[in-house]
PDB file of C-alpha atoms in Angstrom:
ATOM      1  CA  MET A  27      89.476 108.197  84.503  1.00 61.00           C
ATOM      2  CA  LYS A  28      90.282 104.257  84.370  1.00 66.00           C
ATOM      3  CA  PRO A  29      89.031 102.016  87.347  1.00 70.00           C
ATOM      4  CA  VAL A  30      91.622 100.929  89.745  1.00 73.00           C
ATOM      5  CA  SER A  31      91.263  98.971  92.600  1.00 79.00           C
ATOM      6  CA  THR A  32      90.980 100.136  96.333  1.00 76.00           C
ATOM      7  CA  ALA A  33      94.203  97.891  96.787  1.00 81.00           C
ATOM      8  CA  THR A  34      96.069  99.515  94.234  1.00 88.00           C
ATOM      9  CA  ALA A  35      95.138 102.910  95.532  1.00 86.00           C
ATOM     10  CA  PHE A  36      96.377 102.123  99.343  1.00 84.00           C
ATOM     11  CA  ALA A  37      99.579 100.815  97.532  1.00 88.00           C
ATOM     12  CA  VAL A  38     100.257 103.834  95.428  1.00 91.00           C
ATOM     13  CA  ALA A  39      99.237 106.135  98.832  1.00 88.00           C
ATOM     14  CA  SER A  40     101.479 103.919 100.930  1.00 88.00           C
ATOM     15  CA  LEU A  41     104.370 104.977  98.632  1.00 94.00           C
ATOM     16  CA  GLY A  42     102.783 108.449  98.765  1.00 92.00           C
ATOM     17  CA  ILE A  43     103.517 108.374 102.797  1.00 90.00           C
ATOM     18  CA  ALA A  44     106.665 106.890 102.583  1.00 93.00           C
ATOM     19  CA  ALA A  45     108.192 109.650 100.175  1.00 95.00           C
ATOM     20  CA  PHE A  46     106.876 112.427 102.402  1.00 92.00           C
ATOM     21  CA  SER A  47     108.171 110.797 106.192  1.00 93.00           C
ATOM     22  CA  THR A  48     111.672 110.598 104.018  1.00 95.00           C
ATOM     23  CA  MET A  49     111.179 114.668 103.110  1.00 95.00           C
ATOM     24  CA  ASP A  50     109.943 115.258 106.480  1.00 94.00           C
ATOM     25  CA  ALA A  51     113.237 113.436 108.152  1.00 95.00           C
ATOM     26  CA  LEU A  52     115.609 115.951 105.756  1.00 95.00           C
ATOM     27  CA  MET A  53     113.269 119.012 106.352  1.00 95.00           C
ATOM     28  CA  LYS A  54     113.745 118.238 110.194  1.00 95.00           C
ATOM     29  CA  GLY A  55     117.533 117.976 109.564  1.00 95.00           C
ATOM     30  CA  LEU A  56     117.317 121.382 107.674  1.00 96.00           C
ATOM     31  CA  SER A  57     114.997 123.185 110.241  1.00 95.00           C
ATOM     32  CA  ILE A  58     117.653 122.278 112.699  1.00 95.00           C
ATOM     33  CA  GLU A  59     120.467 123.899 110.421  1.00 95.00           C
ATOM     34  CA  MET A  60     118.715 127.204 109.178  1.00 95.00           C
ATOM     35  CA  GLY A  61     115.482 127.389 110.431  1.00 95.00           C
ATOM     36  CA  ALA A  62     111.726 126.278 109.344  1.00 95.00           C
ATOM     37  CA  TYR A  63     111.400 129.444 107.393  1.00 97.00           C
ATOM     38  CA  ASN A  64     114.595 128.998 105.063  1.00 97.00           C
ATOM     39  CA  ALA A  65     113.962 125.167 105.039  1.00 96.00           C
ATOM     40  CA  LEU A  66     110.457 125.546 103.471  1.00 96.00           C
ATOM     41  CA  LEU A  67     110.847 129.077 101.708  1.00 96.00           C
ATOM     42  CA  TRP A  68     113.851 126.658  99.662  1.00 96.00           C
ATOM     43  CA  ARG A  69     112.301 123.361  99.334  1.00 95.00           C
ATOM     44  CA  THR A  70     109.059 125.014  97.891  1.00 94.00           C
ATOM     45  CA  LEU A  71     110.569 127.271  95.472  1.00 95.00           C
ATOM     46  CA  ALA A  72     112.783 123.851  94.187  1.00 92.00           C
ATOM     47  CA  GLY A  73     109.612 121.994  93.944  1.00 90.00           C
ATOM     48  CA  ALA A  74     107.558 125.006  91.788  1.00 93.00           C
ATOM     49  CA  VAL A  75     110.644 125.134  89.520  1.00 93.00           C
ATOM     50  CA  ILE A  76     110.819 121.382  89.028  1.00 90.00           C
ATOM     51  CA  GLY A  77     107.051 121.268  88.640  1.00 90.00           C
ATOM     52  CA  GLY A  78     106.178 124.350  86.556  1.00 93.00           C
ATOM     53  CA  LEU A  79     109.056 123.063  83.739  1.00 93.00           C
ATOM     54  CA  ILE A  80     107.127 119.540  83.627  1.00 91.00           C
ATOM     55  CA  PHE A  81     103.804 121.577  83.973  1.00 93.00           C
ATOM     56  CA  PHE A  82     104.169 123.927  81.092  1.00 93.00           C
ATOM     57  CA  ALA A  83     106.482 121.335  79.205  1.00 93.00           C
ATOM     58  CA  ARG A  84     103.749 118.947  78.445  1.00 91.00           C
ATOM     59  CA  GLY A  85     101.261 121.755  77.678  1.00 90.00           C
ATOM     60  CA  ASN A  86      98.954 121.881  80.659  1.00 89.00           C
ATOM     61  CA  PRO A  87      96.237 124.034  80.487  1.00 90.00           C
ATOM     62  CA  TRP A  88      95.719 127.184  82.793  1.00 91.00           C
ATOM     63  CA  PRO A  89      92.937 126.057  85.837  1.00 93.00           C
ATOM     64  CA  GLY A  90      89.549 127.552  85.696  1.00 92.00           C
ATOM     65  CA  PRO A  91      88.604 129.864  88.513  1.00 93.00           C
ATOM     66  CA  GLN A  92      86.347 127.549  90.702  1.00 92.00           C
ATOM     67  CA  VAL A  93      89.840 124.807  90.530  1.00 93.00           C
ATOM     68  CA  ALA A  94      91.990 127.796  91.388  1.00 94.00           C
ATOM     69  CA  ARG A  95      90.310 128.767  94.031  1.00 94.00           C
ATOM     70  CA  LEU A  96      90.560 124.998  95.563  1.00 92.00           C
ATOM     71  CA  HIS A  97      94.512 125.321  95.047  1.00 94.00           C
ATOM     72  CA  MET A  98      94.708 128.888  96.507  1.00 96.00           C
ATOM     73  CA  LEU A  99      92.541 127.693  99.674  1.00 94.00           C
ATOM     74  CA  ARG A 100      94.976 124.246 100.069  1.00 93.00           C
ATOM     75  CA  GLY A 101      98.091 126.189  98.946  1.00 95.00           C
ATOM     76  CA  VAL A 102      97.795 128.778 101.662  1.00 96.00           C
ATOM     77  CA  LEU A 103      96.745 126.778 104.179  1.00 95.00           C
ATOM     78  CA  SER A 104      99.502 124.129 103.715  1.00 94.00           C
ATOM     79  CA  ALA A 105     101.181 127.020 104.192  1.00 96.00           C
ATOM     80  CA  ALA A 106     100.611 128.048 107.756  1.00 96.00           C
ATOM     81  CA  MET A 107     100.354 124.120 108.124  1.00 95.00           C
ATOM     82  CA  ALA A 108     103.785 123.645 107.357  1.00 95.00           C
ATOM     83  CA  ILE A 109     105.586 126.206 109.130  1.00 96.00           C
ATOM     84  CA  LEU A 110     104.142 124.633 112.079  1.00 96.00           C
ATOM     85  CA  PHE A 111     104.523 121.203 111.988  1.00 95.00           C
ATOM     86  CA  PHE A 112     108.621 121.573 110.889  1.00 95.00           C
ATOM     87  CA  TRP A 113     109.176 123.860 113.349  1.00 96.00           C
ATOM     88  CA  GLY A 114     107.769 121.929 115.932  1.00 94.00           C
ATOM     89  CA  LEU A 115     109.778 119.521 114.805  1.00 93.00           C
ATOM     90  CA  ALA A 116     112.878 120.617 115.126  1.00 93.00           C
ATOM     91  CA  ARG A 117     112.696 120.653 118.192  1.00 92.00           C
ATOM     92  CA  VAL A 118     110.737 116.579 119.210  1.00 90.00           C
ATOM     93  CA  PRO A 119     111.842 113.257 118.808  1.00 89.00           C
ATOM     94  CA  LEU A 120     110.551 112.550 114.744  1.00 92.00           C
ATOM     95  CA  ALA A 121     108.250 109.873 116.046  1.00 87.00           C
ATOM     96  CA  GLN A 122     106.672 111.893 118.754  1.00 88.00           C
ATOM     97  CA  GLY A 123     106.078 114.391 116.295  1.00 89.00           C
ATOM     98  CA  VAL A 124     104.450 112.464 113.872  1.00 88.00           C
ATOM     99  CA  ALA A 125     102.423 110.441 116.443  1.00 86.00           C
ATOM    100  CA  LEU A 126     101.025 114.283 117.519  1.00 87.00           C
ATOM    101  CA  SER A 127      99.901 115.038 114.251  1.00 87.00           C
ATOM    102  CA  PHE A 128      97.520 111.883 114.309  1.00 80.00           C
ATOM    103  CA  VAL A 129      95.097 113.680 116.059  1.00 83.00           C
ATOM    104  CA  ALA A 130      94.429 115.375 112.709  1.00 79.00           C
ATOM    105  CA  PRO A 131      91.269 112.824 111.566  1.00 71.00           C
ATOM    106  CA  LEU A 132      89.592 113.141 114.700  1.00 74.00           C
ATOM    107  CA  ILE A 133      89.684 117.117 114.451  1.00 78.00           C
ATOM    108  CA  ALA A 134      88.607 116.471 110.546  1.00 72.00           C
ATOM    109  CA  LEU A 135      85.671 114.721 112.028  1.00 69.00           C
ATOM    110  CA  HIS A 136      84.185 117.432 113.982  1.00 71.00           C
ATOM    111  CA  LEU A 137      85.158 120.053 111.749  1.00 73.00           C
ATOM    112  CA  ALA A 138      83.416 118.018 108.455  1.00 65.00           C
ATOM    113  CA  ALA A 139      80.317 117.672 111.504  1.00 67.00           C
ATOM    114  CA  TRP A 140      80.369 121.166 111.886  1.00 69.00           C
ATOM    115  CA  LEU A 141      80.609 122.108 108.186  1.00 63.00           C
ATOM    116  CA  LEU A 142      77.478 119.736 107.573  1.00 54.00           C
ATOM    117  CA  LYS A 143      75.549 120.898 110.512  1.00 59.00           C
ATOM    118  CA  GLU A 144      75.608 116.912 111.227  1.00 55.00           C
ATOM    119  CA  ARG A 145      74.808 115.275 114.953  1.00 63.00           C
ATOM    120  CA  ILE A 146      77.839 114.280 116.174  1.00 63.00           C
ATOM    121  CA  GLU A 147      77.440 110.853 117.545  1.00 68.00           C
ATOM    122  CA  ARG A 148      78.737 108.946 121.022  1.00 73.00           C
ATOM    123  CA  GLN A 149      81.214 106.601 119.755  1.00 72.00           C
ATOM    124  CA  ALA A 150      82.926 110.096 118.024  1.00 67.00           C
ATOM    125  CA  ILE A 151      82.815 111.471 121.160  1.00 72.00           C
ATOM    126  CA  LEU A 152      84.117 108.486 123.036  1.00 78.00           C
ATOM    127  CA  ALA A 153      87.104 108.477 120.273  1.00 75.00           C
ATOM    128  CA  SER A 154      88.176 112.052 120.849  1.00 71.00           C
ATOM    129  CA  LEU A 155      88.385 111.668 124.454  1.00 79.00           C
ATOM    130  CA  LEU A 156      90.538 108.214 123.782  1.00 81.00           C
ATOM    131  CA  GLY A 157      92.260 110.714 121.461  1.00 76.00           C
ATOM    132  CA  PHE A 158      92.660 113.023 123.402  1.00 77.00           C
ATOM    133  CA  ALA A 159      94.484 110.648 126.272  1.00 85.00           C
ATOM    134  CA  GLY A 160      96.692 109.231 123.642  1.00 83.00           C
ATOM    135  CA  VAL A 161      98.102 113.369 123.355  1.00 80.00           C
ATOM    136  CA  LEU A 162      98.366 113.400 126.971  1.00 81.00           C
ATOM    137  CA  VAL A 163     100.123 110.117 127.386  1.00 84.00           C
ATOM    138  CA  ILE A 164     102.339 111.248 124.731  1.00 80.00           C
ATOM    139  CA  LEU A 165     103.294 114.893 126.445  1.00 78.00           C
ATOM    140  CA  SER A 166     103.699 113.174 130.071  1.00 81.00           C
ATOM    141  CA  GLY A 167     106.077 111.037 128.429  1.00 75.00           C
ATOM    142  CA  GLN A 168     108.193 114.050 127.135  1.00 67.00           C
ATOM    143  CA  ALA A 169     107.440 115.921 130.393  1.00 67.00           C
ATOM    144  CA  GLN A 170     109.565 112.444 131.990  1.00 66.00           C
ATOM    145  CA  SER A 171     112.197 112.677 129.256  1.00 68.00           C
ATOM    146  CA  ASP A 172     112.898 115.915 130.266  1.00 68.00           C
ATOM    147  CA  LEU A 173     112.920 117.296 126.922  1.00 70.00           C
ATOM    148  CA  GLY A 174     112.801 121.003 127.800  1.00 76.00           C
ATOM    149  CA  PRO A 175     110.527 124.112 127.355  1.00 82.00           C
ATOM    150  CA  GLU A 176     111.235 124.358 123.458  1.00 88.00           C
ATOM    151  CA  ALA A 177     109.959 120.764 123.341  1.00 87.00           C
ATOM    152  CA  PHE A 178     106.428 121.342 124.628  1.00 87.00           C
ATOM    153  CA  ARG A 179     106.127 124.437 122.327  1.00 92.00           C
ATOM    154  CA  GLY A 180     107.181 122.406 119.675  1.00 93.00           C
ATOM    155  CA  ALA A 181     104.311 119.632 120.297  1.00 90.00           C
ATOM    156  CA  LEU A 182     101.777 122.679 121.076  1.00 92.00           C
ATOM    157  CA  ALA A 183     103.078 123.674 117.151  1.00 96.00           C
ATOM    158  CA  ILE A 184     102.759 120.362 115.861  1.00 94.00           C
ATOM    159  CA  LEU A 185      99.437 120.382 117.191  1.00 92.00           C
ATOM    160  CA  ALA A 186      97.829 123.478 115.740  1.00 94.00           C
ATOM    161  CA  SER A 187      99.518 121.913 112.447  1.00 95.00           C
ATOM    162  CA  ALA A 188      97.260 119.303 112.857  1.00 91.00           C
ATOM    163  CA  GLY A 189      94.351 121.413 113.413  1.00 89.00           C
ATOM    164  CA  LEU A 190      94.863 122.832 110.164  1.00 92.00           C
ATOM    165  CA  TYR A 191      95.707 119.330 108.545  1.00 87.00           C
ATOM    166  CA  ALA A 192      91.938 118.628 109.333  1.00 82.00           C
ATOM    167  CA  TYR A 193      90.683 120.975 106.928  1.00 85.00           C
ATOM    168  CA  ASN A 194      93.460 120.206 104.566  1.00 85.00           C
ATOM    169  CA  ILE A 195      92.085 116.517 103.937  1.00 75.00           C
ATOM    170  CA  ILE A 196      88.676 117.709 103.176  1.00 74.00           C
ATOM    171  CA  LEU A 197      90.392 119.947 100.976  1.00 83.00           C
ATOM    172  CA  MET A 198      92.289 116.926  99.812  1.00 78.00           C
ATOM    173  CA  ARG A 199      89.970 114.478  98.371  1.00 71.00           C
ATOM    174  CA  GLN A 200      88.005 117.725  96.621  1.00 79.00           C
ATOM    175  CA  GLN A 201      91.033 118.823  95.001  1.00 85.00           C
ATOM    176  CA  ALA A 202      91.882 115.305  93.793  1.00 80.00           C
ATOM    177  CA  LEU A 203      88.114 115.318  91.809  1.00 82.00           C
ATOM    178  CA  VAL A 204      89.049 118.002  90.025  1.00 89.00           C
ATOM    179  CA  ALA A 205      92.661 118.365  89.076  1.00 90.00           C
ATOM    180  CA  LYS A 206      95.795 115.948  88.106  1.00 88.00           C
ATOM    181  CA  PRO A 207      98.248 114.992  90.122  1.00 86.00           C
ATOM    182  CA  LEU A 208     100.768 116.960  88.517  1.00 89.00           C
ATOM    183  CA  GLU A 209      98.748 120.029  88.416  1.00 92.00           C
ATOM    184  CA  ILE A 210      98.164 120.152  92.023  1.00 90.00           C
ATOM    185  CA  ALA A 211     101.837 119.371  92.625  1.00 88.00           C
ATOM    186  CA  PHE A 212     102.838 122.520  90.964  1.00 92.00           C
ATOM    187  CA  PHE A 213     100.417 124.794  92.287  1.00 94.00           C
ATOM    188  CA  MET A 214     100.918 123.590  95.649  1.00 93.00           C
ATOM    189  CA  SER A 215     104.743 124.086  95.435  1.00 92.00           C
ATOM    190  CA  LEU A 216     103.985 127.404  93.641  1.00 95.00           C
ATOM    191  CA  ILE A 217     101.274 128.968  96.029  1.00 96.00           C
ATOM    192  CA  MET A 218     103.599 127.850  99.221  1.00 96.00           C
ATOM    193  CA  SER A 219     106.279 129.801  97.763  1.00 96.00           C
ATOM    194  CA  ALA A 220     104.782 133.088  97.137  1.00 97.00           C
ATOM    195  CA  CYS A 221     103.377 132.720 100.847  1.00 97.00           C
ATOM    196  CA  PHE A 222     106.580 132.309 102.639  1.00 97.00           C
ATOM    197  CA  LEU A 223     108.326 135.052  99.656  1.00 97.00           C
ATOM    198  CA  VAL A 224     106.315 137.404 101.372  1.00 96.00           C
ATOM    199  CA  ALA A 225     108.736 137.579 104.192  1.00 96.00           C
ATOM    200  CA  ALA A 226     111.748 136.920 101.926  1.00 96.00           C
ATOM    201  CA  PRO A 227     113.564 140.032 102.620  1.00 96.00           C
ATOM    202  CA  VAL A 228     113.142 140.007 106.288  1.00 95.00           C
ATOM    203  CA  LEU A 229     113.908 136.483 106.884  1.00 96.00           C
ATOM    204  CA  ALA A 230     115.572 134.395 103.870  1.00 96.00           C
ATOM    205  CA  VAL A 231     119.037 133.386 103.997  1.00 95.00           C
ATOM    206  CA  VAL A 232     121.249 131.821 100.913  1.00 95.00           C
ATOM    207  CA  PRO A 233     121.316 128.143 101.801  1.00 95.00           C
ATOM    208  CA  THR A 234     124.864 127.013 102.181  1.00 94.00           C
ATOM    209  CA  PRO A 235     126.163 124.475  99.084  1.00 94.00           C
ATOM    210  CA  PRO A 236     125.881 121.377 101.613  1.00 92.00           C
ATOM    211  CA  GLN A 237     122.550 122.219 102.563  1.00 94.00           C
ATOM    212  CA  VAL A 238     121.576 121.936  98.491  1.00 94.00           C
ATOM    213  CA  PRO A 239     121.425 118.614  98.050  1.00 94.00           C
ATOM    214  CA  ALA A 240     119.139 117.951 100.799  1.00 95.00           C
ATOM    215  CA  LEU A 241     116.340 120.733  99.349  1.00 94.00           C
ATOM    216  CA  ALA A 242     116.811 119.408  96.487  1.00 93.00           C
ATOM    217  CA  GLY A 243     115.767 115.909  97.126  1.00 94.00           C
ATOM    218  CA  ALA A 244     113.621 117.558 100.039  1.00 94.00           C
ATOM    219  CA  ALA A 245     111.193 119.396  96.954  1.00 91.00           C
ATOM    220  CA  LEU A 246     111.539 116.116  94.951  1.00 91.00           C
ATOM    221  CA  LEU A 247     109.930 113.816  97.520  1.00 93.00           C
ATOM    222  CA  ALA A 248     107.400 116.691  98.502  1.00 88.00           C
ATOM    223  CA  PHE A 249     106.437 116.691  94.575  1.00 86.00           C
ATOM    224  CA  VAL A 250     106.439 112.803  94.002  1.00 90.00           C
ATOM    225  CA  SER A 251     104.529 112.406  97.153  1.00 91.00           C
ATOM    226  CA  LEU A 252     101.893 114.769  95.920  1.00 83.00           C
ATOM    227  CA  MET A 253     101.530 113.284  92.959  1.00 86.00           C
ATOM    228  CA  LEU A 254     100.955 109.881  94.462  1.00 91.00           C
ATOM    229  CA  LEU A 255      98.832 110.716  97.115  1.00 87.00           C
ATOM    230  CA  SER A 256      96.210 112.946  94.559  1.00 83.00           C
ATOM    231  CA  TRP A 257      96.463 109.684  92.167  1.00 87.00           C
ATOM    232  CA  ALA A 258      95.432 107.462  94.841  1.00 87.00           C
ATOM    233  CA  TYR A 259      92.721 109.961  95.958  1.00 79.00           C
ATOM    234  CA  ALA A 260      91.020 110.660  92.922  1.00 80.00           C
ATOM    235  CA  ARG A 261      90.959 106.509  92.804  1.00 81.00           C
ATOM    236  CA  ALA A 262      89.439 105.846  95.987  1.00 77.00           C
ATOM    237  CA  GLU A 263      87.190 107.452  99.086  1.00 69.00           C
ATOM    238  CA  ALA A 264      88.994 108.869 101.720  1.00 63.00           C
ATOM    239  CA  GLN A 265      87.838 106.876 104.648  1.00 60.00           C
ATOM    240  CA  HIS A 266      89.263 103.824 102.527  1.00 66.00           C
ATOM    241  CA  LEU A 267      93.068 105.374 102.230  1.00 74.00           C
ATOM    242  CA  ALA A 268      92.683 107.325 105.487  1.00 68.00           C
ATOM    243  CA  PRO A 269      94.570 104.463 107.572  1.00 70.00           C
ATOM    244  CA  VAL A 270      97.888 104.740 105.573  1.00 78.00           C
ATOM    245  CA  GLU A 271      98.491 108.045 107.045  1.00 76.00           C
ATOM    246  CA  TYR A 272      99.606 105.913 110.473  1.00 78.00           C
ATOM    247  CA  THR A 273     102.473 103.909 108.510  1.00 82.00           C
ATOM    248  CA  ALA A 274     104.118 107.359 108.648  1.00 85.00           C
ATOM    249  CA  PHE A 275     104.853 106.262 112.096  1.00 85.00           C
ATOM    250  CA  ILE A 276     106.722 103.285 111.559  1.00 83.00           C
ATOM    251  CA  TRP A 277     108.616 105.569 109.100  1.00 89.00           C
ATOM    252  CA  ALA A 278     109.299 108.173 111.851  1.00 90.00           C
ATOM    253  CA  SER A 279     110.334 105.457 114.130  1.00 88.00           C
ATOM    254  CA  ILE A 280     113.106 104.131 111.603  1.00 90.00           C
ATOM    255  CA  LEU A 281     114.644 106.953 110.133  1.00 92.00           C
ATOM    256  CA  GLY A 282     114.422 109.052 113.987  1.00 91.00           C
ATOM    257  CA  LEU A 283     116.679 106.504 114.844  1.00 90.00           C
ATOM    258  CA  LEU A 284     118.956 105.783 111.882  1.00 92.00           C
ATOM    259  CA  VAL A 285     119.150 109.636 111.476  1.00 92.00           C
ATOM    260  CA  PHE A 286     118.996 111.480 114.500  1.00 91.00           C
ATOM    261  CA  ALA A 287     119.844 108.582 116.875  1.00 91.00           C
ATOM    262  CA  GLU A 288     116.271 109.560 118.994  1.00 88.00           C
ATOM    263  CA  PRO A 289     115.076 106.432 120.703  1.00 86.00           C
ATOM    264  CA  VAL A 290     111.340 105.432 120.567  1.00 84.00           C
ATOM    265  CA  ARG A 291     109.896 105.797 123.902  1.00 84.00           C
ATOM    266  CA  PRO A 292     107.094 103.561 125.497  1.00 86.00           C
ATOM    267  CA  LEU A 293     104.858 106.373 126.260  1.00 84.00           C
ATOM    268  CA  THR A 294     104.936 107.548 122.556  1.00 85.00           C
ATOM    269  CA  LEU A 295     104.220 103.985 121.879  1.00 87.00           C
ATOM    270  CA  LEU A 296     101.014 103.907 123.858  1.00 88.00           C
ATOM    271  CA  GLY A 297     100.077 107.370 123.033  1.00 83.00           C
ATOM    272  CA  ALA A 298     100.336 106.659 119.451  1.00 84.00           C
ATOM    273  CA  GLY A 299      98.544 103.117 119.878  1.00 85.00           C
ATOM    274  CA  MET A 300      95.547 105.418 121.666  1.00 84.00           C
ATOM    275  CA  ILE A 301      95.524 107.676 118.789  1.00 79.00           C
ATOM    276  CA  VAL A 302      95.118 105.351 116.013  1.00 78.00           C
ATOM    277  CA  ALA A 303      92.537 103.123 117.902  1.00 83.00           C
ATOM    278  CA  ALA A 304      90.386 106.441 118.850  1.00 78.00           C
ATOM    279  CA  CYS A 305      90.731 107.347 114.986  1.00 71.00           C
ATOM    280  CA  ILE A 306      89.476 103.668 113.597  1.00 72.00           C
ATOM    281  CA  ILE A 307      86.634 103.636 116.111  1.00 75.00           C
ATOM    282  CA  ALA A 308      85.493 107.045 114.641  1.00 67.00           C
ATOM    283  CA  ALA A 309      86.104 106.260 111.175  1.00 60.00           C
ATOM    284  CA  ARG A 310      83.019 103.225 111.674  1.00 62.00           C
ATOM    285  CA  ARG A 311      80.755 106.286 111.571  1.00 52.00           C
ATOM    286  CA  ARG A 312      78.555 107.249 108.176  1.00 47.00           C
ATOM    287  CA  PRO A 313      80.792 107.962 105.741  1.00 46.00           C
ATOM    288  CA  VAL A 314      80.303 111.713 104.583  1.00 45.00           C
ATOM    289  CA  SER A 315      79.843 111.724 101.002  1.00 43.00           C
ATOM    290  CA  ILE A 316      81.767 114.313  98.646  1.00 40.00           C
ATOM    291  CA  ALA A 317      78.580 115.930  97.099  1.00 42.00           C
ATOM    292  CA  GLU A 318      77.848 116.803 100.484  1.00 41.00           C
ATOM    293  CA  MET A 319      81.351 118.203 101.422  1.00 38.00           C
ATOM    294  CA  GLU A 320      80.818 120.316  98.185  1.00 40.00           C
ATOM    295  CA  ALA A 321      77.676 121.696  99.282  1.00 42.00           C
ATOM    296  CA  ALA A 322      79.057 122.363 102.856  1.00 39.00           C
ATOM    297  CA  LEU A 323      82.352 124.523 101.398  1.00 40.00           C
TER     298      LEU A 323
END
């Protein structure tokens, strides 16, 4: 693998987050129109078809058992994570939903400590308390805006999704070290599609012609984003790339205002700032090596 600078990896990861944020906006609209399940079913199927055509056309070999296990684990986890996130995102403002998802690195901190049997340091505990306070600030702003009980349930679903994403953060770096970006993007779409197809006989609804371009666009953006992030995580440590996740709030604020006419409320900004600050404080602990992570999983 040709070495690249951390700045280059960070720039590529930033493009990946921008693509993912645009996909989020498309998926929010589709989730409102056809439900989160159908939006995800057809998006992942389209992604699997696009990825499969490229993957097999280039003659890529089938992954070995250990790599296939990682693909399977992350794919199943991502399916559950995605259905919770987009179900919630259909019920809360885009910027607010993305801000709530920022608690994932804090959860990952404690999850990694539990898996690696590490002692949780005092600053990690303080960071978690600050992050939790940020979540409460965002939820209080939601209550003041009188968005209704559906919005509160949506916020809880996004927080549950963030819990799953915390483990996904650990898997992402592991996966990027043993598989190429195209392989990761294809198998993620394939395994997620397989998960959603289980309920297809009962829940699937064929999309209308006007919905097809949005679904195709969301599939393409998700595929490109996965490839960009996989490329970046294979060339730089997660601790250096973690801050790029916070640029999603900028994109969510802009897209929420332009596409859904959702103003960014002051308490959402305050809460997001508290969560980001908490993650920065937590990131100052001793970094965990990938060898330690692999040994623990």
